[in-house]
Coordinates of C-alpha atoms and ligand atoms in Angstrom, one line a residue:
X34 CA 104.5 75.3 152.6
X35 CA 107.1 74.8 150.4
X36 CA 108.5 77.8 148.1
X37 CA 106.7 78.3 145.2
X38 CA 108.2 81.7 144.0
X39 CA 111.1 83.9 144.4
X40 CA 111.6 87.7 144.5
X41 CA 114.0 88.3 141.7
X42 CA 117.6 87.6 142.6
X43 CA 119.7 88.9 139.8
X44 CA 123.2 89.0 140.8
X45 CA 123.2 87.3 144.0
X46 CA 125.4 84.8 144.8
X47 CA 124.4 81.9 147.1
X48 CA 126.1 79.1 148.1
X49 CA 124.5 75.5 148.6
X50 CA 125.8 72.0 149.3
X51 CA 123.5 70.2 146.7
X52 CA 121.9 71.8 143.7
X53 CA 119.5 69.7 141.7
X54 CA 117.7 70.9 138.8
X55 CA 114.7 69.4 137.4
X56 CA 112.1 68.3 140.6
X57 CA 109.7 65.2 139.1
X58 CA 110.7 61.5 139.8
X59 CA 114.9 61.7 139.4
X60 CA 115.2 65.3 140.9
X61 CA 112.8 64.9 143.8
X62 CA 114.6 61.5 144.6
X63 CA 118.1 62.6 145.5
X64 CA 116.9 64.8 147.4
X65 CA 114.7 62.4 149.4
X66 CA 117.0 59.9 149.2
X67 CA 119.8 62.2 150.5
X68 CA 117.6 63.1 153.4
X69 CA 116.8 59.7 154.4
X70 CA 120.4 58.7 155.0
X71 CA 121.4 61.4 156.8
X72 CA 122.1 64.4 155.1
X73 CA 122.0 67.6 157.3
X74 CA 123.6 69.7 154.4
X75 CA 121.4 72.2 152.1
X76 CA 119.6 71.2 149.4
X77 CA 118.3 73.4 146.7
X78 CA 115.7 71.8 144.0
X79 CA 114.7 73.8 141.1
X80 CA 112.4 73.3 138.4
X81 CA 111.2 75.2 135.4
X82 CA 107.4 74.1 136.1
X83 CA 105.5 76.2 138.5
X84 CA 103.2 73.6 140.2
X85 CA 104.5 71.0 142.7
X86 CA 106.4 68.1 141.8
X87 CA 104.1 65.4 140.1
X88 CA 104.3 62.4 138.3
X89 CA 103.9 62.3 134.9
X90 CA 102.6 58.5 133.9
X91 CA 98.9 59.7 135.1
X92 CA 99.1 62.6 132.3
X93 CA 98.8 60.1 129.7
X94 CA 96.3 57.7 131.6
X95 CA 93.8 59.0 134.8
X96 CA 94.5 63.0 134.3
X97 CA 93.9 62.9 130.6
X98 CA 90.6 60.7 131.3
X99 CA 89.3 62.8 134.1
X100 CA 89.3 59.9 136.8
X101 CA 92.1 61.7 139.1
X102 CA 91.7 65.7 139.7
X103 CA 95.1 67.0 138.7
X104 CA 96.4 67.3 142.5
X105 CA 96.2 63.5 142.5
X106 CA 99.7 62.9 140.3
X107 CA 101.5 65.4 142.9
X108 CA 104.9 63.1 144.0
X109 CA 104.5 64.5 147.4
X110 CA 101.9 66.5 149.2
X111 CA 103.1 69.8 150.7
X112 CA 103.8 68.5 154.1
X113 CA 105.9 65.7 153.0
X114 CA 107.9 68.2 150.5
X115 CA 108.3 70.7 153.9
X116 CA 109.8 67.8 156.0
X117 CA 112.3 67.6 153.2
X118 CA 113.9 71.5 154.5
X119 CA 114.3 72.2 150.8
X120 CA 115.1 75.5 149.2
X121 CA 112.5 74.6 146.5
X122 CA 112.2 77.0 143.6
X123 CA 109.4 76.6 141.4
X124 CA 108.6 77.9 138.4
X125 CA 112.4 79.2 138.1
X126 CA 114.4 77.6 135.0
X127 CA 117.9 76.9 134.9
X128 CA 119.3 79.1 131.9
X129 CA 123.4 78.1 132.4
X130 CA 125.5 76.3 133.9
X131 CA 129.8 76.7 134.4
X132 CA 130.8 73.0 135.9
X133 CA 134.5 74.0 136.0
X134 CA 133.6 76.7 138.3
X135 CA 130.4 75.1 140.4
X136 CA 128.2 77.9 139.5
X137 CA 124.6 77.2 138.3
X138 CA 122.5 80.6 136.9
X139 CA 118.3 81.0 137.2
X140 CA 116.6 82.8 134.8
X141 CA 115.8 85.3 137.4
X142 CA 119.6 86.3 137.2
X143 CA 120.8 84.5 140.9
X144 CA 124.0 82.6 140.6
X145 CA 123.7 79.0 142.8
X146 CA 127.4 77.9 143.8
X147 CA 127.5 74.4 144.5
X148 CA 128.9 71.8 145.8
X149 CA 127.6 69.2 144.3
X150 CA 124.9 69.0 140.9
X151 CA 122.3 67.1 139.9
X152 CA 120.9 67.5 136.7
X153 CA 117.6 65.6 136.4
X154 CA 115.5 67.9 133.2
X155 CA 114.2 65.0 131.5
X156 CA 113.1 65.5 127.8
X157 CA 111.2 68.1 126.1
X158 CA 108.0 66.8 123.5
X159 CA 109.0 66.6 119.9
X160 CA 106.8 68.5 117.9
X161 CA 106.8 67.7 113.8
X162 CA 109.7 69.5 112.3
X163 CA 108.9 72.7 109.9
X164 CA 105.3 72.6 111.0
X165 CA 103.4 76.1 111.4
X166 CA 101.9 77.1 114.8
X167 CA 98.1 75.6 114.7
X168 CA 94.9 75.2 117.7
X169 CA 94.0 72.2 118.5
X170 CA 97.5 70.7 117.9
X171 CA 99.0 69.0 121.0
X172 CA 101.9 67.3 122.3
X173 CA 102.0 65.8 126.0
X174 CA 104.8 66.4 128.5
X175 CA 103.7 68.7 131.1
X176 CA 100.6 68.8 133.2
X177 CA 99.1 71.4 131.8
X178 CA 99.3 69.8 128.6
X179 CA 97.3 67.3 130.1
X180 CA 94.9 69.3 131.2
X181 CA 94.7 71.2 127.7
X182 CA 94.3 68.0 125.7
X183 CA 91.4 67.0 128.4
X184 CA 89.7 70.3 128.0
X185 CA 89.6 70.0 123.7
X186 CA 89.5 66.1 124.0
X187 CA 85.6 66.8 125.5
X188 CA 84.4 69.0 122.2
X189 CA 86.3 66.9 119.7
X190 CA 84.5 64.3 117.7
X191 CA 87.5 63.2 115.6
X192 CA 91.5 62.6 117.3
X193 CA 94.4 61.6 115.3
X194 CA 97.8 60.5 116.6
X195 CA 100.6 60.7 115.6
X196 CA 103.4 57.9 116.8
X197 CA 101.9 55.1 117.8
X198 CA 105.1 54.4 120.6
X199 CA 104.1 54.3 124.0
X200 CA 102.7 57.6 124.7
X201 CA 100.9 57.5 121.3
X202 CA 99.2 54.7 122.2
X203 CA 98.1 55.1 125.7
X204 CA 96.7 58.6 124.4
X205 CA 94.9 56.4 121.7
X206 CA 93.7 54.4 124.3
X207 CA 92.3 56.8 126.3
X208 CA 90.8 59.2 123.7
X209 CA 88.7 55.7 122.6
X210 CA 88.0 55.3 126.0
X211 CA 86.0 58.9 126.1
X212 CA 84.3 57.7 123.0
X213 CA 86.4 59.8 120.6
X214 CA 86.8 58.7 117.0
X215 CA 90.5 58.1 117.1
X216 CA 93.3 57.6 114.1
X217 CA 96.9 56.4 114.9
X218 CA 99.3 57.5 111.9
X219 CA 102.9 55.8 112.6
X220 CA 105.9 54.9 110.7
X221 CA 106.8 51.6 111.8
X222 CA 104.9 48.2 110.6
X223 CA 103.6 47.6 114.3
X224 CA 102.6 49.8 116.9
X225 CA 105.2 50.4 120.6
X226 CA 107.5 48.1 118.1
X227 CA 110.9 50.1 119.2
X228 CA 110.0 48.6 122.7
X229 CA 108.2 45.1 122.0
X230 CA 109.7 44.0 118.5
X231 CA 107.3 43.2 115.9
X232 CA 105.2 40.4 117.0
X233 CA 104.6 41.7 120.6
X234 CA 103.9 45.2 118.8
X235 CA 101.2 42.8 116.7
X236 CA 99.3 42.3 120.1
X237 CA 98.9 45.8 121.0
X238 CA 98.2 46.2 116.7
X239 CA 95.1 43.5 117.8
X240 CA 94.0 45.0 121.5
X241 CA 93.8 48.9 120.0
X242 CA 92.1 47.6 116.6
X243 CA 89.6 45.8 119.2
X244 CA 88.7 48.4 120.6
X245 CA 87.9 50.9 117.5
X246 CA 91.3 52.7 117.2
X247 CA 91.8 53.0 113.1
X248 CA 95.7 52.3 113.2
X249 CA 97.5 53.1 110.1
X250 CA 101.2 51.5 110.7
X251 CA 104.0 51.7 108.1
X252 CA 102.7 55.1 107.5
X253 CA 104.6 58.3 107.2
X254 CA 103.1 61.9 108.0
X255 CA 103.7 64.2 105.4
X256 CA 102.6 67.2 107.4
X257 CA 99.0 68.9 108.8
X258 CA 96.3 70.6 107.4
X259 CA 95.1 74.3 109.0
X260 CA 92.1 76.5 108.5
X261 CA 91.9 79.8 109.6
X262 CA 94.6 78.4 112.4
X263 CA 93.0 75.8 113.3
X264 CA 93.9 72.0 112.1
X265 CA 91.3 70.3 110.5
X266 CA 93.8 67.2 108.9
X267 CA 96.9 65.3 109.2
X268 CA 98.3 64.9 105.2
X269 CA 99.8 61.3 105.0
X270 CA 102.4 60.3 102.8
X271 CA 100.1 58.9 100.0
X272 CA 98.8 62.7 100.1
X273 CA 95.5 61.5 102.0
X274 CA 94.1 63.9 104.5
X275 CA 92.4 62.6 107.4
X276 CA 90.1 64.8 108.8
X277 CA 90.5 65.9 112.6
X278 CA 89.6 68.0 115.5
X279 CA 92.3 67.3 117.6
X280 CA 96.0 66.7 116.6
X281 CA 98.5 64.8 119.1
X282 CA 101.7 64.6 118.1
X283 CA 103.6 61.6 120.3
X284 CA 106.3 61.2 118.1
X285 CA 108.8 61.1 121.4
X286 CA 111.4 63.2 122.7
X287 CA 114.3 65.2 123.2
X288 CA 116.6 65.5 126.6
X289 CA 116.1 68.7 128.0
X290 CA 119.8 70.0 127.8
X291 CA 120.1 73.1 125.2
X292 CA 120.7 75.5 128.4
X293 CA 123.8 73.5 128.9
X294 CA 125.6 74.0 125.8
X295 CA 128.9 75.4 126.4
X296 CA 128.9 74.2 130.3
X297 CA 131.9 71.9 129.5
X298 CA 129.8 69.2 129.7
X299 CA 129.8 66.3 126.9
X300 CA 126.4 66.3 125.6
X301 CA 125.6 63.5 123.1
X302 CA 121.6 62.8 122.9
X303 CA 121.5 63.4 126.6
X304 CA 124.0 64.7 129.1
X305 CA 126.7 61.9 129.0
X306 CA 128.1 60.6 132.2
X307 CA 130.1 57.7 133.7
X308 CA 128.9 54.2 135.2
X309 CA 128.8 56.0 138.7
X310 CA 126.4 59.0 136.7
X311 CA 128.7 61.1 137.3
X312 CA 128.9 63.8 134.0
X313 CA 132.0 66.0 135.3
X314 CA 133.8 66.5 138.7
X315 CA 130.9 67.0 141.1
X316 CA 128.0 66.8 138.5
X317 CA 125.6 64.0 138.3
X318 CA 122.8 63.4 136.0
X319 CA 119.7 61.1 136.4
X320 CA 116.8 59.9 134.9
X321 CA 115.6 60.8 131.4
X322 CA 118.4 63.4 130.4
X323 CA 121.1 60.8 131.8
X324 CA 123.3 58.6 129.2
X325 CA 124.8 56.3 131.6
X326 CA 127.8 53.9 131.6
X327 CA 129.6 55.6 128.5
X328 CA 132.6 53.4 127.9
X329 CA 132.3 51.5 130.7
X330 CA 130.0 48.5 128.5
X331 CA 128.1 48.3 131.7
X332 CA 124.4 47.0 131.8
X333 CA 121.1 47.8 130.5
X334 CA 122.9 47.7 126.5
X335 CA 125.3 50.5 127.4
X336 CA 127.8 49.9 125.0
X337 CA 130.8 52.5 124.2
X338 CA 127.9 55.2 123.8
X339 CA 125.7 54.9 126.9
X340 CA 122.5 53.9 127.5
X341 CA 119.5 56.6 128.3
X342 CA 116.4 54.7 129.7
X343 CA 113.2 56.6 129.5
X344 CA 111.0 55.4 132.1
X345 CA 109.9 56.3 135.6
X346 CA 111.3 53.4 137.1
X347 CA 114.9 54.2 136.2
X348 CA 114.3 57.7 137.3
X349 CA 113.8 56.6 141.0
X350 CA 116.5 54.3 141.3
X351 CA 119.1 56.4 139.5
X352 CA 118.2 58.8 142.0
X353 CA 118.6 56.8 145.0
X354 CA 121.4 55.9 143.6
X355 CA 123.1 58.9 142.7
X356 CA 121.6 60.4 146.6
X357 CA 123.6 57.6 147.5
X358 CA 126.8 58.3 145.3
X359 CA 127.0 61.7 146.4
X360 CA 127.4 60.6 150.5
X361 CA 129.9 58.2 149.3
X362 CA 128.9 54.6 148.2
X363 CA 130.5 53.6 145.0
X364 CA 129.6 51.0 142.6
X365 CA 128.4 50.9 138.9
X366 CA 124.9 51.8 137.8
X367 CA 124.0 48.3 136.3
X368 CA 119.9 48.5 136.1
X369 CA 117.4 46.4 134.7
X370 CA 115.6 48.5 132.5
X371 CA 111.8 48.2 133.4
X372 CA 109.0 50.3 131.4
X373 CA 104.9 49.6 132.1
X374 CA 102.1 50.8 130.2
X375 CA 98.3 50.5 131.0
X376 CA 96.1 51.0 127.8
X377 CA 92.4 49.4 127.7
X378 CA 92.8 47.9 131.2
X379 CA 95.9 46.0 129.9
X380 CA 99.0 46.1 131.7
X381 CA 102.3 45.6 129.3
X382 CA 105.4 45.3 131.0
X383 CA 109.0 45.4 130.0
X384 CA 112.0 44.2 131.8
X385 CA 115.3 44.4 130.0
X386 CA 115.9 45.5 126.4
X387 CA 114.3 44.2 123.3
X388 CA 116.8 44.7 120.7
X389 CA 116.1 46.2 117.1
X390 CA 117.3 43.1 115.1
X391 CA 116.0 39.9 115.1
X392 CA 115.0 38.2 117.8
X393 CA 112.8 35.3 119.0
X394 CA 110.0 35.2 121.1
X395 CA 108.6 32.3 123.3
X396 CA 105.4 32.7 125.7
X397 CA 106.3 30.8 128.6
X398 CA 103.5 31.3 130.4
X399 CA 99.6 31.9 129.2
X400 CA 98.9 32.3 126.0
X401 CA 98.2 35.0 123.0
X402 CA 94.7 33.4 122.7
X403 CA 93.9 34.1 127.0
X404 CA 95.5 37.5 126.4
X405 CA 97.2 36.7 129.4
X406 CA 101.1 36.4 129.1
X407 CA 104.5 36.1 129.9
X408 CA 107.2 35.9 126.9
X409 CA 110.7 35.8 126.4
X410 CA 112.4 37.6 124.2
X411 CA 116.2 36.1 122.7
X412 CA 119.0 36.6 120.8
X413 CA 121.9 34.4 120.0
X414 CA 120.1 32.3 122.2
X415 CA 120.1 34.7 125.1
X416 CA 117.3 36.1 126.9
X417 CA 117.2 39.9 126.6
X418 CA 113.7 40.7 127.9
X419 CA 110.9 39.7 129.5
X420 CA 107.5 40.7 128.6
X421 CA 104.2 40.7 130.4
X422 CA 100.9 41.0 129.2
X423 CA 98.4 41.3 131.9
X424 CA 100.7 39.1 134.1
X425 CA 102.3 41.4 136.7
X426 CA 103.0 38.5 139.1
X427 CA 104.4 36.0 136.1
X428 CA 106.6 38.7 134.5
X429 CA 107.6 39.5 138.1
X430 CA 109.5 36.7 138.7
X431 CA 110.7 36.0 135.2
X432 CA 112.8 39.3 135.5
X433 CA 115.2 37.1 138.3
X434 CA 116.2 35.2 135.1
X435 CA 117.4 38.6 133.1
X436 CA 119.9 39.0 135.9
X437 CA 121.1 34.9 136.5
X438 CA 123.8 34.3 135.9
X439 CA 122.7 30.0 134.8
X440 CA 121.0 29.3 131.4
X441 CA 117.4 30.0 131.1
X442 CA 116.0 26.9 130.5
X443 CA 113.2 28.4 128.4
X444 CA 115.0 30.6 125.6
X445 CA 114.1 30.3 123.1
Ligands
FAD706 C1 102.5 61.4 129.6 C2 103.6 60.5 130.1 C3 103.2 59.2 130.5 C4 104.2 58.3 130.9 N1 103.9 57.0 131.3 C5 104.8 56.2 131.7 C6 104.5 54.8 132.1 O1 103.3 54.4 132.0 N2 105.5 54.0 132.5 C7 106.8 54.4 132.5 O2 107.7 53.6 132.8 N3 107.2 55.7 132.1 C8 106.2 56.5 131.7 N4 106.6 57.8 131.4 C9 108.0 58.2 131.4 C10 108.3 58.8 132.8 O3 107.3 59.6 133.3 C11 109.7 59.5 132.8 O4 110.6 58.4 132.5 C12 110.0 60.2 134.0 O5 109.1 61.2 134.3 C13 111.4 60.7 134.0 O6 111.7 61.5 135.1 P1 112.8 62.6 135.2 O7 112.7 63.2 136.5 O8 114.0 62.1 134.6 O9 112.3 63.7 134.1 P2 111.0 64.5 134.0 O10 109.8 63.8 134.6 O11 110.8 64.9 132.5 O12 111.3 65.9 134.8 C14 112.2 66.8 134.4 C15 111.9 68.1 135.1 O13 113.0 69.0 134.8 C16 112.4 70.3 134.6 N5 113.4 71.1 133.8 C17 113.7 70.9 132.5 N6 114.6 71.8 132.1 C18 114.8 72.6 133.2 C19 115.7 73.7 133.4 N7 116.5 74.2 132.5 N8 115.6 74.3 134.7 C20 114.8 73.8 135.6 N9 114.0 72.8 135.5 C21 114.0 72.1 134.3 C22 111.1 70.0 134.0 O14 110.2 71.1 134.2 C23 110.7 68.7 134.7 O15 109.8 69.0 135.8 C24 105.6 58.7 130.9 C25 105.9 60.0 130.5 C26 104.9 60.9 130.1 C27 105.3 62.3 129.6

């Protein structure tokens, strides 16, 4: 069985070949994929969450609905995580970090030296700025936020969200789906529109309107309404309440890096690292917390800035990659950025980047009317992203054309 605590440790030193700090999709990856090709060398993987490494897209979806018991969205079961001959600390956050001198400190006061880093601590939930402390107000990250939203979603009668973006909307989706009364409150003019572009965002405006989700887009949220600590309302920007039982604020996230401030690190919305993910002599980052490509203009819309990608996909294969980077291979992290979401037995699917300009929009395959698509998604007259709607085979093979290097015949 894997370790799940530690005695306290405060003031020892210990020395390790591979430190890696976060353990869900990018953590638990180098450190799998370090095993598989080879690597005999120790390997310590800490995380600030107590239970064993899961996966978070089943929080939103099959945990929150009560189909899959919670042990269901563990990455590995215990066996698998033994055969890895971690040091696994659980429940054991990071608190600082000194990258000139290789030394990483736990909370419980032990000093890792290492030599090599990963950092892989994703993103923390956004909560609505200046808002008091009320029951019944949620935001969904963790697993046991899961499991507290499912536990007040079965007494509630009405939900509101907050952010119709991804998470918002597959929280939507699901609360309808237990027969909840459910509001979406949300800036933009469509919903998941920072990820589709208006008209796509129109589908999913269509599919959750369908279904008996009251969406309210171009919307702002002025703030919520408490009594006696409880929220009972969510104040819009026109000063109308609407009445709730259950808050959920999805209004997105921020990388998970305050402990690092003052590591020596450049930290810029994320930890900033190179095209290789490399953030400093011997520290990488992966996954959510990583802005990758800074400088280099590599793929994926880096541009002088970086690109972060938040999805699970990128979180794997930045960590094979990185597993891979640390035993020696080099090349550039180019990756075609690839975010699914299932909401209402629909499966959306994004390969590449849909910009936040202007751009047109051709289905190639299907058809709006069959809710059953494939589109692509131009600029300048060149294709930026493919999307899928309920076409997981279609949208398959038209992600081959993001990376050809020939015309698309189709752009539109
Ligand atoms: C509810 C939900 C549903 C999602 N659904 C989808 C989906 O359908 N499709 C999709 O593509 N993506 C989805 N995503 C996004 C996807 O899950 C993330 O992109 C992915 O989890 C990123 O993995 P990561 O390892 O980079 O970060 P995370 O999964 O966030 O893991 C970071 C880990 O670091 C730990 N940590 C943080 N700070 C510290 C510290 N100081 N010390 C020690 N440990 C620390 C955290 O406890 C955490 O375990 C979803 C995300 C959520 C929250």
């Amino acid at each position: 069985m894997p370790r799940r605590g530690h005695p306290s440790g405060a003031g020892v030193l210990v020395t390790t070949d591979v430190v890696i700090v976060g353990a869900s999709a990018g953590g638990l990856t180098v450190a799998e994929g370090l095993r598989r090709r080879g690597f005999t060398g120790s390997v310590t993987l800490v995380d600030a969450d107590p239970e064993l490494p899961y996966d978070r897209p089943p929080l939103s979806k099959q945990v929150l609905d009560g189909r899959w018991p919670a042990e269901r969205a563990r990455l590995r079961d215990p066996d698998e995580l033994d055969s890895l001959e971690l040091d696994l600390r659980l429940g054991c956050p990071a608190v600082s970090l000194d990258a000139p001198g290789h030394r990483l400190t736990l909370l419980d006061g032990r000093v890792l030296r290492y030599r090599t880093l990963v950092l892989a601590t994703g993103l923390v939930a956004r909560g609505l700025p200046g808002q008091e402390r009320l029951a019944g107000v949620h935001t969904l990250r963790t697993l046991t936020d899961s499991e507290l939203l499912r536990a007040e979603l079965e007494s509630a009668r009405r939900v509101v969200v907050v952010g119709a973006g991804v998470l918002g909307c597959e929280i939507a989706a699901t609360a309808r789906g237990l027969g909840r009364e459910v509001t979406v409150v949300e800036p933009a003019a469509q919903p998941m529109e920072r990820l589709l572009g208006p008209e796509l965002g129109a589908e999913v405006a269509r599919l959750h309107a369908e279904r008996g989700v009251r969406l309210l887009t171009s919307t702002q949220v002025r703030g919520l309404v408490g009594e006696a600590g409880r929220v009972v309302g969510v104040r819009t920007g026109s000063g109308a309440v609407l009445p709730a039982d259950v808050v959920v604020v999805a209004v997105g996230g921020r990388p998970a890096t305050d402990w690092l401030t003052g590591s020596g690190l450049v930290l810029d919305d994320g930890v900033v690292c190179d095209e290789r993910c490399r953030a400093a002599e011997d520290v990488y980052a992966v996954g959510d917390v990583a802005r990758f490509g800074a400088g280099a203009g590599s793929g994926a819309g880096a541009g002088e800035h970086g690109v972060r990608l938040e999805n699970r996909t990128n979180a794997t294969d930045q960590g094979l990659f990185v597993a891979a980077d640390i035993l020696g291979a080099r090349a550039a992290y180019r990756p075609v950025p690839y975010v699914w979401s299932d909401q209402f037995q629909v499966r959306v699917q994004v390969y590449g980047t849909v910009p936040e300009g202007p751009s047109a929009v051709r289905i190639v395959q299907g058809s709006l009317h069959s809710r059953k698509f494939v589109a692509h998604v131009a600029t300048d007259g060149r294709l930026v992203a493919v999307v899928g709607w309920n076409s997981p085979g279609g949208t398959r093979t038209a992600r081959a054309l993001l990376t050809s290097r020939h015309p698309v015949p189709h752009a539109p």
